[in-house]
PDB file of C-alpha atoms in Angstrom:
ATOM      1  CA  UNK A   1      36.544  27.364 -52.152  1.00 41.00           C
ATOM      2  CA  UNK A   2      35.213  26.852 -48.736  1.00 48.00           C
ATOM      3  CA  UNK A   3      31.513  26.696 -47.351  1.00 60.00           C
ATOM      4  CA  UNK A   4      31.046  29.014 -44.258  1.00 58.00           C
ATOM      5  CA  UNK A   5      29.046  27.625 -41.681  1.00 83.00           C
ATOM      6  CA  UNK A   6      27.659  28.592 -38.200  1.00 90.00           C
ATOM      7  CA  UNK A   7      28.172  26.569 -35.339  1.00 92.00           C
ATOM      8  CA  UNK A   8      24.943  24.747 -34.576  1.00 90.00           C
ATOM      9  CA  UNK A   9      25.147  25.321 -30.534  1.00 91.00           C
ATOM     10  CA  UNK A  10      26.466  29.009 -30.039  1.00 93.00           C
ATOM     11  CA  UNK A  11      26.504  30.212 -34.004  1.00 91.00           C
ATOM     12  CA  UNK A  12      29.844  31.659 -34.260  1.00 92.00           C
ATOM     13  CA  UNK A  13      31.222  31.251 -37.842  1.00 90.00           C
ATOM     14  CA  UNK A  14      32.993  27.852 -38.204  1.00 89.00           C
ATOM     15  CA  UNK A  15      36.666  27.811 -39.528  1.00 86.00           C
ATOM     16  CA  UNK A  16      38.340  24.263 -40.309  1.00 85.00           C
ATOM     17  CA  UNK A  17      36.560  21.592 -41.789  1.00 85.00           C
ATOM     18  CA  UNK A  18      33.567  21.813 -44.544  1.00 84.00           C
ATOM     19  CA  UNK A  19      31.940  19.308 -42.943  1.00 86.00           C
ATOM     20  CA  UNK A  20      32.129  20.850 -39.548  1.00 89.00           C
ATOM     21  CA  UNK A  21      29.175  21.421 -37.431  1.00 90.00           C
ATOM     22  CA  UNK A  22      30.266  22.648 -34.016  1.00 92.00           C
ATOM     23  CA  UNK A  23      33.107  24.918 -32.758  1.00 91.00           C
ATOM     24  CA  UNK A  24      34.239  22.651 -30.272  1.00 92.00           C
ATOM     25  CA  UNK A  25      33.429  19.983 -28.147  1.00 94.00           C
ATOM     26  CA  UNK A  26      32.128  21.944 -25.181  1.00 95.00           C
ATOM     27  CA  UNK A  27      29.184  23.451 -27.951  1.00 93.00           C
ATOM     28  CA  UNK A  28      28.361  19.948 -29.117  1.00 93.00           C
ATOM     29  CA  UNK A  29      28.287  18.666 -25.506  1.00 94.00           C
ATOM     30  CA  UNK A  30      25.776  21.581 -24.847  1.00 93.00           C
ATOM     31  CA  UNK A  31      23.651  20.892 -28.093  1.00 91.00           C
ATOM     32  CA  UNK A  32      23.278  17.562 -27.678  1.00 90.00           C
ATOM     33  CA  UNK A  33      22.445  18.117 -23.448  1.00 88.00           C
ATOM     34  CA  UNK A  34      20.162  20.766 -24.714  1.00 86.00           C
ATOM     35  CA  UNK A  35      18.243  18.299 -27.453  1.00 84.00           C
ATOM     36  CA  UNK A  36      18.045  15.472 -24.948  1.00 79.00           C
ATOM     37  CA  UNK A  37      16.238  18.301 -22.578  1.00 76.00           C
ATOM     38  CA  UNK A  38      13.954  19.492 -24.874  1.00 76.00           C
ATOM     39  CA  UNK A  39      13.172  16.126 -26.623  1.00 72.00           C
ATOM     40  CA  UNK A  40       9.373  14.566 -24.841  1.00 69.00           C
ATOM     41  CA  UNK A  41      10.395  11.435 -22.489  1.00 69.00           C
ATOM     42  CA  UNK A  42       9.390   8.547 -23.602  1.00 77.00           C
ATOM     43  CA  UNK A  43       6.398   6.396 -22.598  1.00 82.00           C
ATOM     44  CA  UNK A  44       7.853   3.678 -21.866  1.00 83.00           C
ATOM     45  CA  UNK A  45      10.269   5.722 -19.843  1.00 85.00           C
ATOM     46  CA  UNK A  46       7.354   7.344 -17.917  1.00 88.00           C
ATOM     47  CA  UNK A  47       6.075   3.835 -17.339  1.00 91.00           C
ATOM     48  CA  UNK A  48       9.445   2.410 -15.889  1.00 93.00           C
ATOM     49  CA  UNK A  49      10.359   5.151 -13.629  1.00 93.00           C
ATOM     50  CA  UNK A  50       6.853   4.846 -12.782  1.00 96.00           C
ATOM     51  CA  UNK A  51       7.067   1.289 -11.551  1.00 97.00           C
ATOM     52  CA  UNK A  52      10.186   1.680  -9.773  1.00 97.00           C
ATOM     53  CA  UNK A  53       8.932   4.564  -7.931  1.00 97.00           C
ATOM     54  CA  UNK A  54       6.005   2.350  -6.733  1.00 97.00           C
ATOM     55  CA  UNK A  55       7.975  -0.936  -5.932  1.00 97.00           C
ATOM     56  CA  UNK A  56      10.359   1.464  -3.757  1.00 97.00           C
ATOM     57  CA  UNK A  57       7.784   2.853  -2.137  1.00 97.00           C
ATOM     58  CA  UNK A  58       5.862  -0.793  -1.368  1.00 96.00           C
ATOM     59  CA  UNK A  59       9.333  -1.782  -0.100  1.00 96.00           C
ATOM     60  CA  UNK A  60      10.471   0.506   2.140  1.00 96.00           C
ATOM     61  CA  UNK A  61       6.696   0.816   3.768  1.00 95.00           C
ATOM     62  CA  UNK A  62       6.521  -3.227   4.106  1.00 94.00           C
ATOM     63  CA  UNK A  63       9.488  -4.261   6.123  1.00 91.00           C
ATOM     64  CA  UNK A  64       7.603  -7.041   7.814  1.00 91.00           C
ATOM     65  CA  UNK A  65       5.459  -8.884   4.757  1.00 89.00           C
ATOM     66  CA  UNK A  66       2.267  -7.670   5.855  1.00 93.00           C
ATOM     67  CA  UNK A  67       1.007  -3.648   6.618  1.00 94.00           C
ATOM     68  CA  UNK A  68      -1.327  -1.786   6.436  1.00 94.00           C
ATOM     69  CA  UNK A  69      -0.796   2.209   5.931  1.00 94.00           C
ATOM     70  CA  UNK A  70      -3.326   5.185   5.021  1.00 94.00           C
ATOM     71  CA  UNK A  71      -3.139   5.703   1.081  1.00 94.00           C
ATOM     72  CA  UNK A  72      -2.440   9.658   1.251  1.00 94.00           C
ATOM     73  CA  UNK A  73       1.112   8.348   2.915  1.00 94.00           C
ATOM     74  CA  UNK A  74       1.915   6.669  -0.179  1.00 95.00           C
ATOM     75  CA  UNK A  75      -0.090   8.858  -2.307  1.00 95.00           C
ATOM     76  CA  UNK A  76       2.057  12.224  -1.179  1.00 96.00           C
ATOM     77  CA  UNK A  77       5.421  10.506  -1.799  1.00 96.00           C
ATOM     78  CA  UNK A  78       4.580  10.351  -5.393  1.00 96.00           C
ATOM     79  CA  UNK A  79       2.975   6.198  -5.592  1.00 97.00           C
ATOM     80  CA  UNK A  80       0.326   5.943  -8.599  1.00 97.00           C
ATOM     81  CA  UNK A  81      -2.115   2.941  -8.074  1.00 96.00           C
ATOM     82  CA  UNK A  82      -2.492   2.692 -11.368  1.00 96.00           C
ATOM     83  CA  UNK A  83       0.840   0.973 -12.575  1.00 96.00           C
ATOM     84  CA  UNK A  84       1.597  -2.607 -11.567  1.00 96.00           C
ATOM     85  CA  UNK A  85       3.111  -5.066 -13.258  1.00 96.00           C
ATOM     86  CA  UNK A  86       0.345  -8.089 -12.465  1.00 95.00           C
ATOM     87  CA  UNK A  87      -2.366  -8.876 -10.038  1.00 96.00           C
ATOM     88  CA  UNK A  88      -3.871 -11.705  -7.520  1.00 95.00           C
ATOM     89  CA  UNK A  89      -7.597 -12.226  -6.495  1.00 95.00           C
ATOM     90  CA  UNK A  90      -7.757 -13.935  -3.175  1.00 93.00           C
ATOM     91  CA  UNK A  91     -10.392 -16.527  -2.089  1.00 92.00           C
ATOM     92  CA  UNK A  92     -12.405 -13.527  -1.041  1.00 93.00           C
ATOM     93  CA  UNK A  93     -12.473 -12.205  -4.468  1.00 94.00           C
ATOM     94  CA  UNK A  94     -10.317  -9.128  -2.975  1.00 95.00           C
ATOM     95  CA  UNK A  95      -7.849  -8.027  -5.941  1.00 96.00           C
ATOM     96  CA  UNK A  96      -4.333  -7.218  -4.557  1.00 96.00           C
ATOM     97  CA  UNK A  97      -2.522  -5.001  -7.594  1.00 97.00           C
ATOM     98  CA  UNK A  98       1.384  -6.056  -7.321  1.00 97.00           C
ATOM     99  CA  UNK A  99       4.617  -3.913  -8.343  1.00 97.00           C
ATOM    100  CA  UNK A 100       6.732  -6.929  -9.274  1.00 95.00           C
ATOM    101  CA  UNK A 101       6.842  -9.003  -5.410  1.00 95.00           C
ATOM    102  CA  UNK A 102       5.160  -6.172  -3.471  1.00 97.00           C
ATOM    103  CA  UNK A 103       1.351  -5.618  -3.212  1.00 96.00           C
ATOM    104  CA  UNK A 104      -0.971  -3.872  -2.157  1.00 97.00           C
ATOM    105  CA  UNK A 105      -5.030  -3.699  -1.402  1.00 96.00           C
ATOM    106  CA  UNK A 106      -7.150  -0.766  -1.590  1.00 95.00           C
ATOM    107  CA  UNK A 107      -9.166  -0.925   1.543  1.00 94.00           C
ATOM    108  CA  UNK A 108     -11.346   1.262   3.183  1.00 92.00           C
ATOM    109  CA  UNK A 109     -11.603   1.339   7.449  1.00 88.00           C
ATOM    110  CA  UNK A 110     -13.254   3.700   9.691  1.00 88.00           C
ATOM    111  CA  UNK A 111     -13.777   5.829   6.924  1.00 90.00           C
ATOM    112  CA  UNK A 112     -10.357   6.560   5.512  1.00 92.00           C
ATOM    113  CA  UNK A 113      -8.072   4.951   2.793  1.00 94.00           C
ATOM    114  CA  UNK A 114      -5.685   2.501   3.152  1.00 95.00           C
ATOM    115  CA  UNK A 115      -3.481  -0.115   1.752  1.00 96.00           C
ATOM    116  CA  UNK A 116      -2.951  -3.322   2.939  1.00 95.00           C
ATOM    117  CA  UNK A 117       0.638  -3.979   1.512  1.00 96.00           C
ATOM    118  CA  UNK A 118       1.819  -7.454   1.098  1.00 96.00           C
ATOM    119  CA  UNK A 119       4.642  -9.586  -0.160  1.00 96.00           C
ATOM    120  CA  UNK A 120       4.442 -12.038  -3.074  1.00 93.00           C
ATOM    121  CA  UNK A 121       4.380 -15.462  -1.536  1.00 92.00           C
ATOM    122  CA  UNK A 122       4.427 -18.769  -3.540  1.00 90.00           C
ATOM    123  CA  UNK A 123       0.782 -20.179  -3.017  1.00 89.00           C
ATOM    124  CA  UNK A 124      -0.259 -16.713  -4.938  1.00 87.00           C
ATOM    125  CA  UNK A 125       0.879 -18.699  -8.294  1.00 83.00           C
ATOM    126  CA  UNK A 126      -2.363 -20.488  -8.709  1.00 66.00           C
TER     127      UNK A 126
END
């Protein structure tokens, strides 16, 4: 006595195995592609690609240790100011929001938006 199943991806009628769930490997290869698709990313996923986005961006604009760029450059190429890993307050009380070594300032100067990106330097620590 056999059960008769459907395959799971493309629901053709299973032959073989009771226990089998798939036709072949290319429709479990598909199914599972097709779950991972469908399935909601993760947060902490979100979060992560998130940061690295950022810290590439800081890099790439701050060759030098020390820029300053408008904030729509950054802002268009996909940077959210709102995930860093840590921050630093300087002796002016300015808070510089960091992306692992690179930071960066919100600052505003003849009336447009900017960042003042730094590096992470060792006399930050205290």
């Amino acid at each position: 006595m056999r059960i008769q199943k459907k395959c799971l991806h493309c629901e053709q009628e299973l032959t073989g195995r009771t226990d089998k769930k798939y036709c072949d490997q290319y429709c479990k290869s598909a199914q599972q592609y097709k779950q991972s698709k469908e399935s909601p990313l993760r947060f902490y996923n979100k979060v992560d690609n998130q940061l690295k986005l950022n810290r590439k961006l800081l890099k790439v604009h701050n060759r030098a240790g020390k820029a300053v760029i408008r904030s729509t450059t950054l802002l268009d190429l996909g940077f959210n100011p709102n995930f860093f890993t840590h921050y630093w307050k300087n002796n002016k009380g300015e808070i510089y929001l960091f992306v692992y070594e690179y930071g960066f300032l919100s600052k505003k100067e003849n009336g447009k938006e900017k960042y003042v990106l730094v590096t992470w330097q060792d006399y930050m620590e205290n």
